[in-house]
Amino acid sequence: MRITAEGLSWLASGTPVVRGVGLDIAPGETVGLLGPNGSGKSSLLRCLAGLRVPDAGTVRYDGLPVRDWSARRIARRIAFVEQDSGLDTDLRVADVVGLGRTPFRDRLHGPDATDRAVVAAALDRVGLTALAGRSWRGLSGGERQRAHIARALAQQPYGLLLDEPTNHLDVRHRLELMELLAGTGQTVLVALHDLTLAARYCDRLLLMHHGRLIASGPPAAVLTTEHLAGIFEVDAELATDALGRPAVCYRGPLRPAVPASATATPPEPAPAPAPRPVSTLREGTS
Ligand SMILES: Nc1ncnc2c1ncn2[C@@H]1O[C@H](COP(=O)(O)OP(=O)(O)OP(=O)(O)O)[C@@H](O)[C@H]1O
């Protein structure tokens, strides 16, 4: 599925958050969405997922504008894994994953054999089969995150939008998740803070800053020392991993430059005026 946006803008209480974003994600492409905190990644993803109505511009799936589509129609095309769903329920893990089947079900009927098979396959893909019967409340943060991914996979979408899905995941599960996403064959747009992970698994990277898309291209073209310093405000060196992709080695946050006047040797204090000899004091002349 091709996901495109033209001139996309969204305002929060009158303040521009997404500013004139244009993008074109080809069918089957895995694209990483990068940017510092507050740069507008989640807001852009929500616009693309139909959860925010843009103030200007158009989102299209396979060339069709989605502005007037119902949530159900969108959910049959695209799955969205939010940064923090805050889901709190007594449902079993398999039932939470089964929520991904809702767009395909008649409201009056429960899950059928196909739904159950799709849910089982999704749980298997994220390694949660053993926890299928557990209560949602008993899961760790990382297990919940993987269950959300399984719920999205159970939707059998053509496109996947994910907002920092590697949060809470240990290193092995991060790598597994990125391999899974890159191997789905679906169109994937994934917001990530781990720049090296993004470079390793994404075909292309998009970089946001203050609501605008300021760069798009292969990982090596977007992860530059200029962007690391100027946009992410870190002092970092770029290495190349075994696959020829950029890998970031951080030295630390960039310190704001100290103005020269603050480091210069302070001038010698002016000598205090010598006390006038008493004899020169004249209190009145009469
Ligand atoms: N509903 C809202 N009302 C007011 N301000 C909002 C709203 N949604 C987002 N913002 C503001 O818009 C800016 C972009 O937020 P957004 O969550 O899209 O950024 P982000 O790049 O996803 O950040 P992070 O990396 O921290 O998750 C932030 O300054 C945020 O406070």
Short mmCIF file of C-alpha atoms and ligand atoms in Angstrom, two decimals:
data_model
loop_
_atom_site.label_atom_id
_atom_site.label_comp_id
_atom_site.label_asym_id
_atom_site.label_seq_id
_atom_site.Cartn_x
_atom_site.Cartn_y
_atom_site.Cartn_z
CA MET A 1 0.00 0.00 0.00
CA ARG A 2 1.31 3.45 -0.87
CA ILE A 3 0.92 6.10 1.84
CA THR A 4 1.20 9.70 0.71
CA ALA A 5 0.68 13.10 2.27
CA GLU A 6 0.68 16.50 0.63
CA GLY A 7 0.98 19.82 2.45
CA LEU A 8 -0.10 18.20 5.73
CA SER A 9 -0.52 20.61 8.64
CA TRP A 10 -2.06 20.16 12.07
CA LEU A 11 -2.48 22.76 14.79
CA ALA A 12 -2.92 22.12 18.52
CA SER A 13 -4.90 24.96 20.11
CA GLY A 14 -3.80 27.26 17.30
CA THR A 15 -0.11 26.29 17.50
CA PRO A 16 1.33 24.58 14.40
CA VAL A 17 2.62 21.12 15.32
CA VAL A 18 2.81 19.50 11.87
CA ARG A 19 3.85 22.00 9.22
CA GLY A 20 3.36 21.38 5.52
CA VAL A 21 4.60 17.78 5.49
CA GLY A 22 4.77 15.96 2.17
CA LEU A 23 5.77 12.30 2.01
CA ASP A 24 5.46 9.28 -0.23
CA ILE A 25 6.02 5.80 1.18
CA ALA A 26 6.12 3.12 -1.47
CA PRO A 27 4.40 -0.25 -1.08
CA GLY A 28 6.55 -2.57 1.04
CA GLU A 29 8.98 0.14 2.12
CA THR A 30 10.18 0.27 5.76
CA VAL A 31 10.68 3.90 6.71
CA GLY A 32 12.00 5.26 10.01
CA LEU A 33 10.63 8.53 11.37
CA LEU A 34 13.24 10.36 13.44
CA GLY A 35 13.33 13.62 15.34
CA PRO A 36 13.97 14.99 18.81
CA ASN A 37 11.28 15.06 21.52
CA GLY A 38 8.40 17.29 20.53
CA SER A 39 9.34 17.51 16.84
CA GLY A 40 5.88 16.27 15.77
CA LYS A 41 6.38 12.57 15.01
CA SER A 42 3.39 11.27 16.99
CA SER A 43 1.16 14.04 15.66
CA LEU A 44 2.17 13.24 12.08
CA LEU A 45 1.53 9.51 12.64
CA ARG A 46 -1.89 10.29 14.11
CA CYS A 47 -2.77 12.39 11.07
CA LEU A 48 -1.66 9.56 8.77
CA ALA A 49 -3.71 7.05 10.81
CA GLY A 50 -6.86 9.15 10.54
CA LEU A 51 -6.93 9.92 14.29
CA ARG A 52 -6.32 13.64 13.71
CA VAL A 53 -8.12 15.64 11.05
CA PRO A 54 -5.43 17.78 9.44
CA ASP A 55 -6.02 21.52 9.24
CA ALA A 56 -4.54 21.50 5.76
CA GLY A 57 -3.35 18.95 3.25
CA THR A 58 -4.32 15.45 2.26
CA VAL A 59 -3.49 11.91 3.31
CA ARG A 60 -3.94 9.19 0.68
CA TYR A 61 -3.81 5.42 0.82
CA ASP A 62 -3.08 4.05 -2.65
CA GLY A 63 -4.01 7.44 -4.08
CA LEU A 64 -7.41 7.64 -2.35
CA PRO A 65 -7.96 10.56 0.05
CA VAL A 66 -8.94 9.16 3.47
CA ARG A 67 -10.37 12.32 5.05
CA ASP A 68 -13.96 11.02 5.07
CA TRP A 69 -13.22 7.35 5.70
CA SER A 70 -14.76 5.68 8.75
CA ALA A 71 -12.45 4.34 11.46
CA ARG A 72 -13.49 0.82 10.43
CA ARG A 73 -12.57 1.37 6.81
CA ILE A 74 -9.18 2.81 7.79
CA ALA A 75 -8.56 -0.07 10.22
CA ARG A 76 -9.04 -2.54 7.39
CA ARG A 77 -6.12 -0.94 5.59
CA ILE A 78 -3.79 0.26 8.28
CA ALA A 79 -2.83 -0.65 11.87
CA PHE A 80 -1.47 1.90 14.33
CA VAL A 81 0.56 1.04 17.42
CA GLU A 82 0.53 4.09 19.66
CA GLN A 83 3.34 5.12 21.97
CA ASP A 84 1.40 4.45 25.16
CA SER A 85 -2.07 3.02 24.82
CA GLY A 86 -2.62 3.04 28.59
CA LEU A 87 -4.81 -0.04 28.20
CA ASP A 88 -5.88 -1.38 31.59
CA THR A 89 -8.14 -4.39 31.46
CA ASP A 90 -8.82 -7.81 32.92
CA LEU A 91 -9.00 -9.34 29.43
CA ARG A 92 -6.76 -12.26 28.55
CA VAL A 93 -3.78 -11.47 26.31
CA ALA A 94 -5.33 -13.41 23.41
CA ASP A 95 -8.53 -11.34 23.73
CA VAL A 96 -6.55 -8.09 23.60
CA VAL A 97 -4.78 -9.31 20.47
CA GLY A 98 -8.20 -10.39 19.16
CA LEU A 99 -9.29 -6.72 19.25
CA GLY A 100 -7.30 -6.44 16.03
CA ARG A 101 -10.00 -8.54 14.35
CA THR A 102 -12.79 -6.05 15.23
CA PRO A 103 -12.79 -4.23 11.85
CA PHE A 104 -13.56 -7.52 10.11
CA ARG A 105 -16.26 -8.80 12.43
CA ASP A 106 -19.97 -8.42 12.45
CA ARG A 107 -20.74 -6.62 15.74
CA LEU A 108 -23.20 -9.34 16.74
CA HIS A 109 -20.84 -12.24 16.33
CA GLY A 110 -17.83 -13.37 18.34
CA PRO A 111 -14.54 -14.55 16.88
CA ASP A 112 -14.71 -17.40 14.38
CA ALA A 113 -12.09 -20.02 13.51
CA THR A 114 -10.28 -17.65 11.14
CA ASP A 115 -10.05 -14.97 13.82
CA ARG A 116 -8.68 -17.47 16.32
CA ALA A 117 -6.09 -18.75 13.82
CA VAL A 118 -4.98 -15.21 12.93
CA VAL A 119 -4.63 -14.29 16.61
CA ALA A 120 -2.63 -17.46 17.32
CA ALA A 121 -0.30 -16.70 14.40
CA ALA A 122 0.18 -13.10 15.57
CA LEU A 123 1.00 -14.21 19.11
CA ASP A 124 3.49 -16.68 17.70
CA ARG A 125 5.21 -14.00 15.61
CA VAL A 126 5.94 -11.89 18.69
CA GLY A 127 6.82 -14.90 20.88
CA LEU A 128 3.85 -14.58 23.23
CA THR A 129 2.04 -17.88 22.61
CA ALA A 130 2.81 -19.10 26.13
CA LEU A 131 1.14 -16.01 27.61
CA ALA A 132 -2.06 -16.17 25.53
CA GLY A 133 -4.23 -17.13 28.50
CA ARG A 134 -2.67 -14.71 31.00
CA SER A 135 -4.45 -11.64 32.30
CA TRP A 136 -3.37 -8.40 30.62
CA ARG A 137 -2.69 -6.84 34.03
CA GLY A 138 -0.04 -9.47 34.77
CA LEU A 139 2.17 -8.58 31.78
CA SER A 140 5.44 -6.69 31.98
CA GLY A 141 5.88 -3.47 29.97
CA GLY A 142 7.82 -5.28 27.25
CA GLU A 143 5.28 -8.10 27.02
CA ARG A 144 2.46 -5.57 26.69
CA GLN A 145 4.35 -3.82 23.92
CA ARG A 146 4.77 -7.10 22.03
CA ALA A 147 1.07 -7.87 22.53
CA HIS A 148 0.20 -4.50 20.98
CA ILE A 149 2.34 -5.41 17.97
CA ALA A 150 0.51 -8.76 17.79
CA ARG A 151 -2.84 -6.90 17.91
CA ALA A 152 -1.69 -4.78 14.98
CA LEU A 153 -0.53 -7.86 13.04
CA ALA A 154 -3.90 -9.55 13.73
CA GLN A 155 -5.47 -6.68 11.81
CA GLN A 156 -3.69 -8.08 8.73
CA PRO A 157 -3.08 -4.53 7.53
CA TYR A 158 -1.51 -3.36 4.30
CA GLY A 159 0.30 -0.62 6.19
CA LEU A 160 1.70 -0.37 9.71
CA LEU A 161 2.27 2.87 11.61
CA LEU A 162 4.18 2.50 14.86
CA ASP A 163 5.12 5.11 17.45
CA GLU A 164 8.31 4.13 19.25
CA PRO A 165 7.40 0.43 19.43
CA THR A 166 10.78 -0.54 20.85
CA ASN A 167 10.10 1.28 24.14
CA HIS A 168 10.23 -1.20 27.03
CA LEU A 169 11.87 -3.89 24.88
CA ASP A 170 15.20 -5.45 25.80
CA VAL A 171 17.93 -5.55 23.16
CA ARG A 172 17.05 -8.96 21.79
CA HIS A 173 13.35 -8.12 21.44
CA ARG A 174 14.20 -4.77 19.84
CA LEU A 175 16.21 -6.54 17.18
CA GLU A 176 13.53 -9.20 16.71
CA LEU A 177 10.81 -6.60 16.37
CA MET A 178 12.74 -4.59 13.79
CA GLU A 179 13.49 -7.77 11.83
CA LEU A 180 9.83 -8.66 11.96
CA LEU A 181 8.74 -5.20 10.75
CA ALA A 182 11.28 -5.10 7.94
CA GLY A 183 10.27 -8.60 6.90
CA THR A 184 6.48 -8.18 6.82
CA GLY A 185 6.44 -7.01 3.20
CA GLN A 186 3.92 -4.39 4.35
CA THR A 187 4.39 -0.65 4.15
CA VAL A 188 5.87 0.40 7.49
CA LEU A 189 6.41 3.85 8.99
CA VAL A 190 7.99 3.61 12.42
CA ALA A 191 8.98 6.43 14.78
CA LEU A 192 12.20 5.58 16.58
CA HIS A 193 14.59 7.28 18.99
CA ASP A 194 17.28 4.62 18.56
CA LEU A 195 19.09 6.07 15.55
CA THR A 196 21.43 3.12 15.00
CA LEU A 197 18.51 0.67 15.09
CA ALA A 198 16.64 2.84 12.58
CA ALA A 199 19.65 2.98 10.26
CA ARG A 200 20.19 -0.76 10.53
CA TYR A 201 16.66 -1.86 9.58
CA CYS A 202 14.97 0.92 7.62
CA ASP A 203 15.16 1.36 3.85
CA ARG A 204 14.81 5.09 4.28
CA LEU A 205 14.74 7.65 7.08
CA LEU A 206 12.65 10.79 7.49
CA LEU A 207 13.83 13.51 9.86
CA MET A 208 11.46 15.92 11.58
CA HIS A 209 12.31 19.16 13.33
CA HIS A 210 9.82 21.69 14.70
CA GLY A 211 6.96 20.01 12.80
CA ARG A 212 8.67 20.04 9.42
CA LEU A 213 10.19 17.20 7.46
CA ILE A 214 13.71 18.44 6.92
CA ALA A 215 15.40 15.39 5.40
CA SER A 216 14.50 12.14 3.67
CA GLY A 217 16.74 9.53 2.17
CA PRO A 218 18.88 6.44 2.74
CA PRO A 219 20.19 6.15 6.34
CA ALA A 220 23.67 7.44 5.48
CA ALA A 221 22.21 10.56 3.85
CA VAL A 222 20.04 11.46 6.86
CA LEU A 223 22.27 10.39 9.77
CA THR A 224 25.01 12.95 9.29
CA THR A 225 27.21 14.57 11.92
CA GLU A 226 25.57 17.89 10.98
CA HIS A 227 22.09 16.54 11.81
CA LEU A 228 23.34 14.83 14.98
CA ALA A 229 24.76 18.13 16.20
CA GLY A 230 22.27 20.59 14.73
CA ILE A 231 19.00 18.68 15.24
CA PHE A 232 19.64 16.15 18.01
CA GLU A 233 22.16 18.37 19.83
CA VAL A 234 24.60 15.55 20.53
CA ASP A 235 28.33 15.27 20.12
CA ALA A 236 28.69 12.01 18.19
CA GLU A 237 30.83 10.15 15.75
CA LEU A 238 29.48 8.02 12.92
CA ALA A 239 30.85 4.55 12.35
CA THR A 240 29.80 1.98 9.77
CA ASP A 241 28.31 -1.34 10.89
CA ALA A 242 29.04 -4.75 9.37
CA LEU A 243 26.30 -4.17 6.78
CA GLY A 244 27.65 -0.80 5.74
CA ARG A 245 24.96 1.15 7.58
CA PRO A 246 25.74 4.13 9.81
CA ALA A 247 26.05 3.48 13.54
CA VAL A 248 26.12 6.33 16.04
CA CYS A 249 28.75 6.50 18.80
CA TYR A 250 27.82 9.17 21.30
CA ARG A 251 30.34 11.28 23.19
CA GLY A 252 27.67 13.20 25.07
CA PRO A 253 25.12 15.98 24.77
CA LEU A 254 26.34 19.10 23.06
CA ARG A 255 26.96 21.78 25.65
CA PRO A 256 25.76 25.22 24.73
CA ALA A 257 28.73 27.33 23.64
CA VAL A 258 29.95 29.47 26.52
CA PRO A 259 30.16 33.12 25.47
CA ALA A 260 33.77 34.33 25.21
CA SER A 261 33.07 37.07 27.75
CA ALA A 262 32.26 34.40 30.37
CA THR A 263 35.64 32.71 30.01
CA ALA A 264 37.87 35.79 29.69
CA THR A 265 40.05 36.68 32.68
CA PRO A 266 38.03 39.12 34.75
CA PRO A 267 39.57 42.62 34.85
CA GLU A 268 41.54 43.56 37.93
CA PRO A 269 39.20 45.30 40.36
CA ALA A 270 39.83 49.01 40.49
CA PRO A 271 41.92 49.87 43.55
CA ALA A 272 39.84 51.21 46.40
CA PRO A 273 40.33 54.95 46.83
CA ALA A 274 42.85 55.68 49.50
CA PRO A 275 41.31 57.23 52.60
CA ARG A 276 41.86 60.89 52.62
CA PRO A 277 44.25 62.03 55.35
CA VAL A 278 42.32 63.47 58.25
CA SER A 279 44.27 66.67 57.95
CA THR A 280 42.84 67.35 54.50
CA LEU A 281 39.27 67.05 55.67
CA ARG A 282 37.66 70.35 55.92
CA GLU A 283 34.22 70.36 57.42
CA GLY A 284 33.31 73.88 56.56
CA THR A 285 35.79 76.64 56.08
CA SER A 286 34.72 79.21 58.63
N1 LIG B 1 -3.22 17.84 21.75
C1 LIG B 1 -2.20 18.67 21.91
N2 LIG B 1 -2.38 19.87 22.51
C2 LIG B 1 -1.34 20.73 22.68
N3 LIG B 1 -0.09 20.48 22.26
C3 LIG B 1 0.14 19.31 21.66
C4 LIG B 1 -0.89 18.34 21.45
N4 LIG B 1 -0.36 17.29 20.82
C5 LIG B 1 0.96 17.57 20.65
N5 LIG B 1 1.25 18.78 21.14
C6 LIG B 1 2.57 19.43 21.15
O1 LIG B 1 3.10 19.30 19.85
C7 LIG B 1 4.51 19.05 19.90
C8 LIG B 1 4.82 17.78 19.13
O2 LIG B 1 4.30 16.67 19.88
P1 LIG B 1 4.47 15.19 19.37
O3 LIG B 1 3.96 14.29 20.45
O4 LIG B 1 3.88 15.06 18.03
O5 LIG B 1 6.07 15.10 19.27
P2 LIG B 1 7.01 13.83 19.14
O6 LIG B 1 8.03 14.17 18.12
O7 LIG B 1 6.22 12.60 18.96
O8 LIG B 1 7.69 13.82 20.59
P3 LIG B 1 8.32 12.63 21.48
O9 LIG B 1 9.58 12.19 20.79
O10 LIG B 1 8.62 13.33 22.78
O11 LIG B 1 7.30 11.55 21.61
C9 LIG B 1 4.88 18.99 21.38
O12 LIG B 1 5.40 20.24 21.76
C10 LIG B 1 3.56 18.72 22.07
O13 LIG B 1 3.53 19.25 23.38
#
